[in-house]
Short mmCIF file of N, CA and C in Angstrom, two decimals:
data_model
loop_
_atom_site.label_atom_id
_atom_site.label_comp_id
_atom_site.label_asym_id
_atom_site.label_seq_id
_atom_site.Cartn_x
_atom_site.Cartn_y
_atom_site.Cartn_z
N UNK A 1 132.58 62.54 81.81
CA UNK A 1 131.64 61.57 82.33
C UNK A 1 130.75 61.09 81.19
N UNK A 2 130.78 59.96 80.75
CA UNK A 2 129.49 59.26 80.10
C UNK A 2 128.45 58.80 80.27
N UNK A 3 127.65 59.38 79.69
CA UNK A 3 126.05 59.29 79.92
C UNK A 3 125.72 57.98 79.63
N UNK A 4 124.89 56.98 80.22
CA UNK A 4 124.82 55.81 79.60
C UNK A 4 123.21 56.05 79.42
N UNK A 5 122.35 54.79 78.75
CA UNK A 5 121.33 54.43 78.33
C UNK A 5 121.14 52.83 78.83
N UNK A 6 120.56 52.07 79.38
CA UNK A 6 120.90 50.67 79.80
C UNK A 6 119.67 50.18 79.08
N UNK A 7 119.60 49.39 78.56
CA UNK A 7 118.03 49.00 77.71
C UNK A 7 118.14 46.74 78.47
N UNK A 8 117.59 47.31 79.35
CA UNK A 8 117.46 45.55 80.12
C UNK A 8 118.57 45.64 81.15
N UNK A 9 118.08 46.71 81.69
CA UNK A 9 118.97 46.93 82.65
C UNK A 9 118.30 46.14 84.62
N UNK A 10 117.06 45.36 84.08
CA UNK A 10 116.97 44.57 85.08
C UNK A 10 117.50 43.23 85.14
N UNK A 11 117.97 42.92 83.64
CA UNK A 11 118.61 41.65 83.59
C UNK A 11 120.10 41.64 83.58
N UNK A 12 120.70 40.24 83.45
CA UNK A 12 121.57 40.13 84.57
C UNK A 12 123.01 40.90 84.06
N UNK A 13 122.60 41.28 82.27
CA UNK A 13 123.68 42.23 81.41
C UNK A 13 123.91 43.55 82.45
N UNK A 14 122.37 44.16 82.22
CA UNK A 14 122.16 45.26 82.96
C UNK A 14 122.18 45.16 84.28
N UNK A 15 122.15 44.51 84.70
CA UNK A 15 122.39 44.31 86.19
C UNK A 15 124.63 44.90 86.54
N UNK A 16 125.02 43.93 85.57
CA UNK A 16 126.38 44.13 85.93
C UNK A 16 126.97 44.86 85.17
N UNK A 17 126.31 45.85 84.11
CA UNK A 17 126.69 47.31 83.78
C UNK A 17 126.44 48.26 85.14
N UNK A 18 125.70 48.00 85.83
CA UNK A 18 124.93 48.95 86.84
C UNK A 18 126.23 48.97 87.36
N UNK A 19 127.14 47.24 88.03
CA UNK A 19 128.13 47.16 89.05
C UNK A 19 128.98 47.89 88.77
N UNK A 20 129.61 48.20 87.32
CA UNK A 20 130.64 48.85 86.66
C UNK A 20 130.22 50.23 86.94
N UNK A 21 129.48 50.88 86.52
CA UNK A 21 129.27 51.98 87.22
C UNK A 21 129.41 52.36 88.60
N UNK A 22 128.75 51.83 89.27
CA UNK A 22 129.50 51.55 91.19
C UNK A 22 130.84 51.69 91.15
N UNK A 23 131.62 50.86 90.47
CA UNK A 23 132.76 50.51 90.74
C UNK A 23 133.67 51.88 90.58
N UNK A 24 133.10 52.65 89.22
CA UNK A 24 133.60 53.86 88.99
C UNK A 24 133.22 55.18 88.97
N UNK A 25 133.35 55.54 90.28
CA UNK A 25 131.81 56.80 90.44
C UNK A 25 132.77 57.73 90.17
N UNK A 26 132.03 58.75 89.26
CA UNK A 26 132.54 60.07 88.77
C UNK A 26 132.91 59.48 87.05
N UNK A 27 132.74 58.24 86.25
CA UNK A 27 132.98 58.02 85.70
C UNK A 27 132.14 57.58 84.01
N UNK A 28 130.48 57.51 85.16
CA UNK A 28 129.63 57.25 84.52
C UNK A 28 128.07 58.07 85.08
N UNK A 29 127.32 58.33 84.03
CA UNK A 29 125.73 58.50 84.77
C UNK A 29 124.97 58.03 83.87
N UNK A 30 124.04 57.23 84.96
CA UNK A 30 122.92 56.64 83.93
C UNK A 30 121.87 58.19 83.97
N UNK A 31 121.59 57.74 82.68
CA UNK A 31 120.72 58.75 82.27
C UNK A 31 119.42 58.37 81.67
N UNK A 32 119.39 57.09 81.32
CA UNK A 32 118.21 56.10 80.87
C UNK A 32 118.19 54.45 81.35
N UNK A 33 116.98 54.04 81.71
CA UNK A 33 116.63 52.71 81.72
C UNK A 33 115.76 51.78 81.50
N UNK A 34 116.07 50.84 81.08
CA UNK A 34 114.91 50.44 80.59
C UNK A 34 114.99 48.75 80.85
N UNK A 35 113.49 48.49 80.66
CA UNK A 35 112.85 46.91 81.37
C UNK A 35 112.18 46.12 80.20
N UNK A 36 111.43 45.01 80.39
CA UNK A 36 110.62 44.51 79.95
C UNK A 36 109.17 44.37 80.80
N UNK A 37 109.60 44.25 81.85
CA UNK A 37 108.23 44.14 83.24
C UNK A 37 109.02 43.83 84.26
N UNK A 38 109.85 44.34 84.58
CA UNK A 38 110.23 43.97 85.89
C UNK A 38 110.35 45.08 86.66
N UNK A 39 108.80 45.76 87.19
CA UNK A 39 108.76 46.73 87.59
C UNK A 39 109.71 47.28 89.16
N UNK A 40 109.66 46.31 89.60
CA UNK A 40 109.82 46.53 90.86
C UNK A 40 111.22 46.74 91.28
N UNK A 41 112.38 45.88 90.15
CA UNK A 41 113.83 45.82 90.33
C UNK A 41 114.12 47.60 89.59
N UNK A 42 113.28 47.70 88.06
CA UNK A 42 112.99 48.95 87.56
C UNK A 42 113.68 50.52 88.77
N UNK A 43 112.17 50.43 89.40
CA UNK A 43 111.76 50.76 90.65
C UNK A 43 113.21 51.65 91.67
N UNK A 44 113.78 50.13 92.08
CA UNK A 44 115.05 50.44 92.71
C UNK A 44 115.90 51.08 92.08
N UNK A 45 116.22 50.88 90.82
CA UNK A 45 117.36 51.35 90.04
C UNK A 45 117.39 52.56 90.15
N UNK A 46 115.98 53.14 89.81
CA UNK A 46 115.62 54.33 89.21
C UNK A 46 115.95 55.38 90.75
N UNK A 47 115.18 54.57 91.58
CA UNK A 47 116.03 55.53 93.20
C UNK A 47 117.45 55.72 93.40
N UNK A 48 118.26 54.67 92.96
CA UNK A 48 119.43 54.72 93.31
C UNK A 48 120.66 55.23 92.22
N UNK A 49 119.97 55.31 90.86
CA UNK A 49 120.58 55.85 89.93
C UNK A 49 119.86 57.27 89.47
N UNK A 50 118.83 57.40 89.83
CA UNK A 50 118.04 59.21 89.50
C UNK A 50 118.51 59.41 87.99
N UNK A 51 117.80 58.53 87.17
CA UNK A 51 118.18 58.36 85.63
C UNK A 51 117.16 59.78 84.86
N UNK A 52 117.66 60.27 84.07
CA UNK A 52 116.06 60.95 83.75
C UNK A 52 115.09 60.97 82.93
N UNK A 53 114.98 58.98 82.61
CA UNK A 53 113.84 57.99 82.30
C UNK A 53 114.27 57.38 82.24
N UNK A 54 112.90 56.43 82.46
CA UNK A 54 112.89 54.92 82.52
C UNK A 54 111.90 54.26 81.57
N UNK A 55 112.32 52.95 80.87
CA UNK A 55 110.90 52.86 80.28
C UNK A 55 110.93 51.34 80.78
N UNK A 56 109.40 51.06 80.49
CA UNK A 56 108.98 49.96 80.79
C UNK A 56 108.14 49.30 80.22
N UNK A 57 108.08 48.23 79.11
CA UNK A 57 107.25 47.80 78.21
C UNK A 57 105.75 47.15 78.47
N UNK A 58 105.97 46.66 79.62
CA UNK A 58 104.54 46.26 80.36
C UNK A 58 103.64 47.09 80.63
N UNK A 59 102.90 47.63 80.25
CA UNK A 59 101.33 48.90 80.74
C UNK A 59 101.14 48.36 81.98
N UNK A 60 100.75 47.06 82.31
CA UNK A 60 99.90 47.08 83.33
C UNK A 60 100.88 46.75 84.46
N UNK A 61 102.13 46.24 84.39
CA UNK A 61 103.22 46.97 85.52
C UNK A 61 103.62 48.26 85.72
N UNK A 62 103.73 49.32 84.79
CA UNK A 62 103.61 50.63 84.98
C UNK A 62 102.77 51.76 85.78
N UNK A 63 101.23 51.11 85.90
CA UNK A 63 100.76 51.64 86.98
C UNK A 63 101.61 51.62 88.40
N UNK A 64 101.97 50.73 88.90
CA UNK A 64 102.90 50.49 90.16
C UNK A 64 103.69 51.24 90.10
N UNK A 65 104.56 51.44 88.91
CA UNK A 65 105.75 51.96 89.14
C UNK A 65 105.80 53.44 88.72
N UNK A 66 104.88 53.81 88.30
CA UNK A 66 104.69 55.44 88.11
C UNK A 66 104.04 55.87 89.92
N UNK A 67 103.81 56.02 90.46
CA UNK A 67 103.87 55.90 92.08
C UNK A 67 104.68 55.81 92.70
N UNK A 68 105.89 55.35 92.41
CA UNK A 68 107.11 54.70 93.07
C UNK A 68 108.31 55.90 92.54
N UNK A 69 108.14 56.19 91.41
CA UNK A 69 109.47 56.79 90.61
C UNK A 69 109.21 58.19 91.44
N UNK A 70 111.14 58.16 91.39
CA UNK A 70 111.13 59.56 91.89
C UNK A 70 110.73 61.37 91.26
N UNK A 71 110.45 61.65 91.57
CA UNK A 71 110.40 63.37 91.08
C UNK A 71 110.76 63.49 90.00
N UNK A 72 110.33 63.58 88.59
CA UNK A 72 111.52 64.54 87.33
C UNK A 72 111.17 63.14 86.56
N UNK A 73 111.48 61.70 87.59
CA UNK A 73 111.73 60.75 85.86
C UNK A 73 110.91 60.56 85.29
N UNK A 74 111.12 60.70 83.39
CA UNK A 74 109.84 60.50 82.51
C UNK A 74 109.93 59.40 82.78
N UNK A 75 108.66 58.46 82.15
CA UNK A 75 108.28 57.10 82.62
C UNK A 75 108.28 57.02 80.97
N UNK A 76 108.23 56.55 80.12
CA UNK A 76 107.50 55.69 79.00
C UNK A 76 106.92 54.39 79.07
N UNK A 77 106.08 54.03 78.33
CA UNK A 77 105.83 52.81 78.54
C UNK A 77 105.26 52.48 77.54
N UNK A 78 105.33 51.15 76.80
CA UNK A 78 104.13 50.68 76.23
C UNK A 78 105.30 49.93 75.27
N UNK A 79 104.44 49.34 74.17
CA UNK A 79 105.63 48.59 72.94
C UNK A 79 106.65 49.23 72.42
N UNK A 80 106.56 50.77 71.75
CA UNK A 80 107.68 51.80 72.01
C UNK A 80 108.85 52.54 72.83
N UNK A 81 108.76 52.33 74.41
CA UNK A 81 109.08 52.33 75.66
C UNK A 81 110.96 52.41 75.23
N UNK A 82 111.07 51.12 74.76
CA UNK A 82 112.26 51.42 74.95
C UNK A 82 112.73 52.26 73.74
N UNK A 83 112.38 52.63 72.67
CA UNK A 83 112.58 53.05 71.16
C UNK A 83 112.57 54.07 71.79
N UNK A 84 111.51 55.12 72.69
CA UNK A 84 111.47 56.17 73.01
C UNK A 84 112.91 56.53 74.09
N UNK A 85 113.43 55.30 75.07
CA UNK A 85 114.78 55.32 75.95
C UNK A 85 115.66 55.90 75.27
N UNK A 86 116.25 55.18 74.26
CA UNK A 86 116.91 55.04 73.04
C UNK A 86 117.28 56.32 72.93
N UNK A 87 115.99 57.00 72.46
CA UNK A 87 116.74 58.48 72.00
C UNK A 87 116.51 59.76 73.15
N UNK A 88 116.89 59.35 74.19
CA UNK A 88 116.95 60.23 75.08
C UNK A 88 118.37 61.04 75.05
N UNK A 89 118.52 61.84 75.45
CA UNK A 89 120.14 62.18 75.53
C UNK A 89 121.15 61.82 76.35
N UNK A 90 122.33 61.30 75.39
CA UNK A 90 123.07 60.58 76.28
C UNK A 90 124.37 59.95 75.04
N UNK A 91 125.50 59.97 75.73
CA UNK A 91 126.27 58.98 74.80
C UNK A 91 126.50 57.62 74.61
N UNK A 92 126.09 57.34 75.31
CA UNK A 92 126.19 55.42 75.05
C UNK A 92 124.74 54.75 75.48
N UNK A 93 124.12 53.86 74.38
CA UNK A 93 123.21 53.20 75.08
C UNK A 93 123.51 51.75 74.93
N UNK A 94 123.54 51.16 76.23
CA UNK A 94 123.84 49.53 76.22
C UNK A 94 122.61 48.99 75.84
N UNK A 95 122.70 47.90 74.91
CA UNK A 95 121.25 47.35 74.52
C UNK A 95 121.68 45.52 74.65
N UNK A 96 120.82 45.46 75.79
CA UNK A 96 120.70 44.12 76.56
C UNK A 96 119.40 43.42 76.60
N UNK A 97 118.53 43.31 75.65
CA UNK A 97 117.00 43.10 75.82
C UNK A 97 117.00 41.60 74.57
N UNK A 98 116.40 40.61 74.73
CA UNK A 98 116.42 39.75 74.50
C UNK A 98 116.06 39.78 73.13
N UNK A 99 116.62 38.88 72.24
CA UNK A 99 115.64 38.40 70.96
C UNK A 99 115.92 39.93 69.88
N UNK A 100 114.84 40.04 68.95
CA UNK A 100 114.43 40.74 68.04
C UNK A 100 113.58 42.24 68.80
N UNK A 101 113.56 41.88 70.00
CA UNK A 101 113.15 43.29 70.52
C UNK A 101 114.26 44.39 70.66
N UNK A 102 115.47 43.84 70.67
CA UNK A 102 116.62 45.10 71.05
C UNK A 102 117.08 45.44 69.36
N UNK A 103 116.34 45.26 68.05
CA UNK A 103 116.15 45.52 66.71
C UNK A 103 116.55 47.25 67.02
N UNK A 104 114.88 47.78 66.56
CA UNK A 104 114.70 49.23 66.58
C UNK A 104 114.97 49.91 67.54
N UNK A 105 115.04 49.57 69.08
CA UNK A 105 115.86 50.53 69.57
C UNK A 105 117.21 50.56 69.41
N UNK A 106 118.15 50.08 69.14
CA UNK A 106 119.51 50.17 68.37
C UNK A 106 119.07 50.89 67.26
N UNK A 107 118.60 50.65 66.82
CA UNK A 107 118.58 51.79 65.30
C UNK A 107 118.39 53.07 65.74
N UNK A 108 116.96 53.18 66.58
CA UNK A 108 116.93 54.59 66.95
C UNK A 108 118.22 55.30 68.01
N UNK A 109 119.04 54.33 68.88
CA UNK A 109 119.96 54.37 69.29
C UNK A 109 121.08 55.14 68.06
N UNK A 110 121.08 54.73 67.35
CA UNK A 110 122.19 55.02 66.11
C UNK A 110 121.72 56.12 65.40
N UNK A 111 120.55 56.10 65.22
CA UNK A 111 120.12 57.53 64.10
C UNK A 111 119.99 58.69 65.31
N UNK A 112 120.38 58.24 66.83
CA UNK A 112 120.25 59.46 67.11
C UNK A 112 121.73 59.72 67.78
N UNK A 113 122.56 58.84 67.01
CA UNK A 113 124.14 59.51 67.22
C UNK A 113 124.61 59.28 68.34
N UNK A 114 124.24 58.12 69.03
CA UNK A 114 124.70 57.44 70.57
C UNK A 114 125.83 56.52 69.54
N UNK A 115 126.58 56.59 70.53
CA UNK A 115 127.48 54.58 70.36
C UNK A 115 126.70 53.67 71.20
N UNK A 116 127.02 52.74 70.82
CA UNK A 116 125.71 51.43 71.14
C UNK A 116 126.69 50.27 71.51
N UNK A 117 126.76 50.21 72.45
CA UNK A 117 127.45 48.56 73.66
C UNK A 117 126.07 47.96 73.28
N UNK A 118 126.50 46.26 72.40
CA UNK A 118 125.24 45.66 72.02
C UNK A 118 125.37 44.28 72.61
N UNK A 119 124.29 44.00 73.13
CA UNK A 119 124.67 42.74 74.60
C UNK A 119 123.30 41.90 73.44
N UNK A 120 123.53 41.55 72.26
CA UNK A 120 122.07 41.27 71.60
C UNK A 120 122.68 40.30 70.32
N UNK A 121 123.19 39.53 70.16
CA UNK A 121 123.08 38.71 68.90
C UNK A 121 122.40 38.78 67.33
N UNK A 122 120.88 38.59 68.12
CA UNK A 122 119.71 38.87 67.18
C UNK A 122 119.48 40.26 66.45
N UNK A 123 120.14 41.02 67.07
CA UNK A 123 120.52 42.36 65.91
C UNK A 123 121.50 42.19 65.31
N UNK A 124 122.65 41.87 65.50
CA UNK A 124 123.69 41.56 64.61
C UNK A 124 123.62 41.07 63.27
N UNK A 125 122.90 39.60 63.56
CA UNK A 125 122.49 38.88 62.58
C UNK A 125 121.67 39.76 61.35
#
């Protein structure tokens, strides 16, 4: 079973990594997720996938959603949020986060010996 990492896993990349997982149960576990502010889709995931964190770059959507999360999941949050996802344990982290923000968590993704599914251009470059 592979551990995944989803980094923008409320958008529509991460959204249809989530489906692939559905599609193949016993095949995958999320084990990390991560947002930009979209606490509330966040929220759901995190019930229905029991990841064991989530991060979320918005502070002041994180109040909400630290209330909401189930039992056990670390929360991170803040400009680091997802850098901290990144190196959670796990073998694959998908990095789906827009622009120059999905940079350093891929790196920390890599220096901490994950393979990295990169849904990101702007790191490539």
């Amino acid at each position: 079973m592979k551990r995944l990492i989803i980094l923008g896993s409320t958008g529509s990349i991460g959204r249809q990594a989530l489906e692939i997982v559905d599609a193949f149960p016993g095949e995958f576990q999320v084990v990390g997720l991560g947002a930009r502010r979209n606490a509330g889709m966040l929220a759901e995931q995190a019930r229905r996938y029991q990841p064991r964190a989530v991060a979320l770059v918005d502070e002041g959507a994180a109040d909400a959603l630290r209330d909401v999360l189930p039992a056990g999941v670390t929360l991170f949050t803040g400009t680091d949020a997802l850098r901290s996802a990144a190196r959670i344990d796990g073998d694959v982290v998908l990095v789906a986060v827009v622009g120059v923000a999905g940079l350093l968590p891929t790196l920390d993704a890599l220096h901490s010996g994950h393979d990295v599914a990169l849904a990101n251009k702007e790191t490539l470059v």
